[in-house]
Amino acid sequence: MDDILTAREKQPLKRKEISISKKISAMYALQEEIEELKFIQKDSEENVHAWANDCETKLNEAKSNVENIKRVLVEIEEEEILAERENDETNLRMAIDAETEKQLAIEKARLELERVHKEAEHQRELEHQDQILQQNMKFQKSMETSVEKSKEVKNIKLPKLAITKFSSKFSDWLPFWNTFEAEIDSVNLLPSVSKFGYLKELLEPKVRVDIDGLPFTTEGYERAKNVLKSEYRKSSEIINAHI
């Protein structure tokens, strides 16, 4: 019995408790039968009582063993509950630690992503400022070049123009245009807008109306020349005009 109690194994102890309890119940029933037999056999009352006391002592020992087993079982169950509680607390702490670590990792990743975004934004801002600086430098250089060209243009002495205004006659187109190209259009230092102004001055109103709606820019000047060439540089019309 002591070995079983020392081992503190729950299932064997339960089986032992049940077994001893059954035997105790059986012994009480058997004790009554034996006492009756002893009286029937004319055994002395003193002997019967002595035997009954001896049986009661042994049964009390057996019941004491059952109580010890029950006490140990209660202790085992309490230990199991405590161990389970400690295990639950350990698991809870581990879960909390894991969640905390997860949240820290998420926060660290968020801060890193935010840092990368800020660095990228700062880099874009630097690149944008650099582009603006480069554009300003180009613009400044362009302005300086324009000023220099303006100074050069002011010093240009264009010959007095002896170009007859173009009146839309096909017979006058080639002499007019060849002279204009040689005297005005070919002067590289003369701005396109100035050339455009000269061109308009050399056109009669009924011809000038074809290009009056164009913008007074380099592009407008090029479009004006194309409009006039398309309208008046027609070989068949020029030939017919000279026949």
Tab-separated table of C-alpha atoms in Angstrom:
chain	number	residue	atom	x	y	z
A	1	MET	CA	0.000	0.000	0.000
A	2	ASP	CA	2.823	2.417	0.908
A	3	ASP	CA	4.412	1.902	-2.521
A	4	ILE	CA	1.178	2.873	-4.263
A	5	LEU	CA	0.794	5.999	-2.105
A	6	THR	CA	4.417	6.964	-2.694
A	7	ALA	CA	4.060	6.550	-6.453
A	8	ARG	CA	1.083	8.963	-6.372
A	9	GLU	CA	-0.337	7.563	-9.591
A	10	LYS	CA	-3.939	8.643	-9.889
A	11	GLN	CA	-5.514	5.766	-11.814
A	12	PRO	CA	-3.899	2.916	-9.818
A	13	LEU	CA	-4.949	4.666	-6.580
A	14	LYS	CA	-8.547	4.972	-7.782
A	15	ARG	CA	-8.618	1.307	-8.711
A	16	LYS	CA	-7.144	0.410	-5.315
A	17	GLU	CA	-9.730	2.567	-3.490
A	18	ILE	CA	-12.591	0.869	-5.326
A	19	SER	CA	-11.146	-2.595	-4.732
A	20	ILE	CA	-10.597	-2.080	-0.988
A	21	SER	CA	-14.034	-0.473	-0.538
A	22	LYS	CA	-15.684	-3.481	-2.207
A	23	LYS	CA	-13.710	-5.876	-0.032
A	24	ILE	CA	-14.680	-3.950	3.108
A	25	SER	CA	-18.361	-4.177	2.189
A	26	ALA	CA	-17.973	-7.894	1.474
A	27	MET	CA	-16.156	-8.457	4.755
A	28	TYR	CA	-18.934	-6.731	6.757
A	29	ALA	CA	-21.492	-9.043	5.142
A	30	LEU	CA	-19.285	-12.076	5.680
A	31	GLN	CA	-18.591	-11.073	9.296
A	32	GLU	CA	-22.294	-11.180	10.128
A	33	GLU	CA	-22.654	-14.626	8.579
A	34	ILE	CA	-19.626	-15.975	10.448
A	35	GLU	CA	-20.875	-14.565	13.761
A	36	GLU	CA	-24.212	-16.340	13.243
A	37	LEU	CA	-22.406	-19.592	12.457
A	38	LYS	CA	-20.264	-19.239	15.575
A	39	PHE	CA	-23.358	-18.765	17.723
A	40	ILE	CA	-25.036	-21.716	15.987
A	41	GLN	CA	-21.953	-23.822	16.704
A	42	LYS	CA	-22.285	-22.894	20.407
A	43	ASP	CA	-19.071	-20.872	20.429
A	44	SER	CA	-18.768	-18.780	23.559
A	45	GLU	CA	-19.980	-15.237	23.414
A	46	GLU	CA	-16.579	-14.083	24.641
A	47	ASN	CA	-14.790	-15.760	21.733
A	48	VAL	CA	-17.297	-14.420	19.235
A	49	HIS	CA	-16.851	-10.873	20.575
A	50	ALA	CA	-13.054	-11.247	20.517
A	51	TRP	CA	-13.171	-12.450	16.952
A	52	ALA	CA	-15.574	-9.641	15.978
A	53	ASN	CA	-13.289	-7.054	17.612
A	54	ASP	CA	-10.315	-8.445	15.726
A	55	CYS	CA	-12.271	-8.249	12.445
A	56	GLU	CA	-13.369	-4.692	13.276
A	57	THR	CA	-9.746	-3.697	13.898
A	58	LYS	CA	-8.673	-5.062	10.525
A	59	LEU	CA	-11.657	-3.447	8.800
A	60	ASN	CA	-10.805	-0.112	10.448
A	61	GLU	CA	-7.249	-0.440	9.140
A	62	ALA	CA	-8.644	-1.117	5.685
A	63	LYS	CA	-10.980	1.907	5.954
A	64	SER	CA	-8.023	3.986	7.146
A	65	ASN	CA	-6.125	2.924	4.029
A	66	VAL	CA	-9.103	3.962	1.901
A	67	GLU	CA	-9.160	7.372	3.622
A	68	ASN	CA	-5.415	7.755	3.003
A	69	ILE	CA	-5.939	6.897	-0.637
A	70	LYS	CA	-8.774	9.443	-0.871
A	71	ARG	CA	-6.584	12.082	0.787
A	72	VAL	CA	-3.764	11.410	-1.663
A	73	LEU	CA	-6.208	11.507	-4.586
A	74	VAL	CA	-7.474	14.908	-3.398
A	75	GLU	CA	-3.884	16.133	-3.138
A	76	ILE	CA	-3.136	14.807	-6.628
A	77	GLU	CA	-6.210	16.534	-8.059
A	78	GLU	CA	-5.273	19.783	-6.317
A	79	GLU	CA	-1.760	19.471	-7.713
A	80	GLU	CA	-3.178	18.800	-11.184
A	81	ILE	CA	-5.451	21.855	-10.922
A	82	LEU	CA	-2.509	23.957	-9.745
A	83	ALA	CA	-0.276	22.607	-12.520
A	84	GLU	CA	-3.001	23.225	-15.094
A	85	ARG	CA	-3.479	26.757	-13.760
A	86	GLU	CA	0.266	27.384	-13.884
A	87	ASN	CA	0.351	25.949	-17.400
A	88	ASP	CA	-2.535	28.219	-18.429
A	89	GLU	CA	-0.744	31.205	-16.902
A	90	THR	CA	2.454	30.230	-18.703
A	91	ASN	CA	0.593	29.874	-21.998
A	92	LEU	CA	-1.120	33.217	-21.381
A	93	ARG	CA	2.212	34.904	-20.674
A	94	MET	CA	3.673	33.330	-23.799
A	95	ALA	CA	0.668	34.497	-25.844
A	96	ILE	CA	0.984	38.012	-24.399
A	97	ASP	CA	4.724	38.033	-25.087
A	98	ALA	CA	4.130	36.790	-28.647
A	99	GLU	CA	1.442	39.424	-29.258
A	100	THR	CA	3.663	42.124	-27.774
A	101	GLU	CA	6.543	41.020	-29.979
A	102	LYS	CA	4.209	40.989	-32.985
A	103	GLN	CA	2.956	44.512	-32.234
A	104	LEU	CA	6.523	45.734	-31.742
A	105	ALA	CA	7.511	44.202	-35.084
A	106	ILE	CA	4.513	45.845	-36.780
A	107	GLU	CA	5.356	49.209	-35.211
A	108	LYS	CA	8.995	48.827	-36.191
A	109	ALA	CA	7.981	48.000	-39.774
A	110	ARG	CA	5.596	50.975	-39.819
A	111	LEU	CA	8.301	53.341	-38.593
A	112	GLU	CA	10.755	51.940	-41.133
A	113	LEU	CA	8.209	52.352	-43.935
A	114	GLU	CA	7.477	55.886	-42.762
A	115	ARG	CA	11.201	56.636	-42.707
A	116	VAL	CA	11.637	55.268	-46.237
A	117	HIS	CA	8.673	57.315	-47.466
A	118	LYS	CA	10.064	60.469	-45.849
A	119	GLU	CA	13.482	59.840	-47.366
A	120	ALA	CA	11.903	59.237	-50.780
A	121	GLU	CA	9.797	62.384	-50.419
A	122	HIS	CA	12.852	64.360	-49.335
A	123	GLN	CA	14.793	62.974	-52.299
A	124	ARG	CA	11.973	63.939	-54.670
A	125	GLU	CA	11.906	67.414	-53.138
A	126	LEU	CA	15.659	67.758	-53.616
A	127	GLU	CA	15.358	66.570	-57.219
A	128	HIS	CA	12.482	68.992	-57.793
A	129	GLN	CA	14.488	71.871	-56.336
A	130	ASP	CA	17.451	70.848	-58.465
A	131	GLN	CA	15.233	70.825	-61.568
A	132	ILE	CA	13.924	74.278	-60.670
A	133	LEU	CA	17.495	75.489	-60.145
A	134	GLN	CA	18.578	74.024	-63.482
A	135	GLN	CA	15.578	75.587	-65.209
A	136	ASN	CA	16.306	78.935	-63.573
A	137	MET	CA	19.921	78.703	-64.665
A	138	LYS	CA	18.861	77.838	-68.222
A	139	PHE	CA	16.327	80.657	-68.180
A	140	GLN	CA	18.936	83.090	-66.858
A	141	LYS	CA	21.375	81.968	-69.515
A	142	SER	CA	18.677	82.242	-72.160
A	143	MET	CA	17.813	85.732	-70.958
A	144	GLU	CA	21.458	86.744	-71.056
A	145	THR	CA	21.742	85.307	-74.567
A	146	SER	CA	18.586	87.123	-75.615
A	147	VAL	CA	19.939	90.385	-74.216
A	148	GLU	CA	23.181	89.879	-76.087
A	149	LYS	CA	21.299	89.078	-79.273
A	150	SER	CA	19.100	92.110	-78.772
A	151	LYS	CA	22.198	94.249	-78.475
A	152	GLU	CA	23.550	92.685	-81.644
A	153	VAL	CA	20.243	93.176	-83.445
A	154	LYS	CA	20.206	96.827	-82.457
A	155	ASN	CA	23.592	97.184	-84.096
A	156	ILE	CA	22.401	95.532	-87.302
A	157	LYS	CA	21.906	97.978	-90.094
A	158	LEU	CA	19.342	96.549	-92.422
A	159	PRO	CA	19.459	97.935	-95.932
A	160	LYS	CA	16.678	100.222	-96.857
A	161	LEU	CA	14.031	97.913	-98.175
A	162	ALA	CA	13.073	98.418	-101.744
A	163	ILE	CA	10.435	95.694	-101.725
A	164	THR	CA	7.119	96.408	-103.322
A	165	LYS	CA	4.179	95.292	-101.214
A	166	PHE	CA	2.648	92.069	-102.411
A	167	SER	CA	-0.868	92.581	-103.723
A	168	SER	CA	-1.813	88.943	-104.381
A	169	LYS	CA	-0.842	88.906	-108.066
A	170	PHE	CA	0.797	85.620	-108.982
A	171	SER	CA	3.108	87.418	-111.410
A	172	ASP	CA	4.571	89.412	-108.487
A	173	TRP	CA	5.012	86.485	-106.087
A	174	LEU	CA	8.461	85.185	-107.054
A	175	PRO	CA	10.183	88.616	-107.172
A	176	PHE	CA	8.538	89.561	-103.865
A	177	TRP	CA	9.319	86.341	-102.020
A	178	ASN	CA	12.881	85.991	-103.310
A	179	THR	CA	13.645	89.532	-102.224
A	180	PHE	CA	12.008	89.027	-98.815
A	181	GLU	CA	13.980	85.834	-98.168
A	182	ALA	CA	17.264	87.445	-99.181
A	183	GLU	CA	16.801	90.724	-97.315
A	184	ILE	CA	14.783	89.717	-94.239
A	185	ASP	CA	14.266	85.974	-93.694
A	186	SER	CA	17.956	85.086	-94.083
A	187	VAL	CA	19.166	87.524	-91.395
A	188	ASN	CA	19.934	85.100	-88.546
A	189	LEU	CA	20.372	87.730	-85.844
A	190	LEU	CA	16.953	89.209	-86.527
A	191	PRO	CA	14.272	87.708	-84.218
A	192	SER	CA	11.453	85.805	-85.891
A	193	VAL	CA	8.843	88.157	-84.445
A	194	SER	CA	10.642	91.093	-86.089
A	195	LYS	CA	10.677	89.206	-89.383
A	196	PHE	CA	6.956	88.546	-88.922
A	197	GLY	CA	6.393	92.278	-88.450
A	198	TYR	CA	8.296	93.104	-91.630
A	199	LEU	CA	6.321	90.462	-93.522
A	200	LYS	CA	2.981	91.919	-92.451
A	201	GLU	CA	4.106	95.419	-93.444
A	202	LEU	CA	4.997	94.154	-96.924
A	203	LEU	CA	1.551	92.674	-97.587
A	204	GLU	CA	-1.446	94.505	-98.908
A	205	PRO	CA	-4.472	94.341	-96.560
A	206	LYS	CA	-6.335	91.781	-98.692
A	207	VAL	CA	-3.314	89.463	-98.450
A	208	ARG	CA	-2.424	90.267	-94.841
A	209	VAL	CA	-5.890	89.180	-93.700
A	210	ASP	CA	-4.864	85.558	-94.408
A	211	ILE	CA	-2.296	85.635	-91.584
A	212	ASP	CA	-3.666	88.262	-89.196
A	213	GLY	CA	-5.159	85.606	-86.910
A	214	LEU	CA	-1.833	83.853	-86.299
A	215	PRO	CA	0.023	84.378	-82.992
A	216	PHE	CA	2.870	86.893	-83.056
A	217	THR	CA	5.504	84.257	-82.246
A	218	THR	CA	8.207	82.237	-83.972
A	219	GLU	CA	5.669	79.484	-84.631
A	220	GLY	CA	3.183	82.033	-85.944
A	221	TYR	CA	5.820	83.399	-88.328
A	222	GLU	CA	6.578	79.923	-89.721
A	223	ARG	CA	2.868	79.207	-90.183
A	224	ALA	CA	2.401	82.563	-91.940
A	225	LYS	CA	5.131	81.729	-94.448
A	226	ASN	CA	3.569	78.330	-95.110
A	227	VAL	CA	0.127	79.896	-95.619
A	228	LEU	CA	1.487	82.384	-98.172
A	229	LYS	CA	3.544	79.749	-99.988
A	230	SER	CA	0.585	77.380	-100.117
A	231	GLU	CA	-1.657	80.111	-101.511
A	232	TYR	CA	0.634	81.891	-103.985
A	233	ARG	CA	3.499	79.554	-104.866
A	234	LYS	CA	1.455	77.675	-107.446
A	235	SER	CA	3.505	76.958	-110.523
A	236	SER	CA	0.523	76.746	-112.869
A	237	GLU	CA	-0.857	80.099	-111.728
A	238	ILE	CA	2.547	81.772	-111.920
A	239	ILE	CA	3.124	80.461	-115.460
A	240	ASN	CA	-0.331	81.559	-116.605
A	241	ALA	CA	0.298	85.004	-115.137
A	242	HIS	CA	3.355	85.434	-117.348
A	243	ILE	CA	1.701	84.281	-120.586
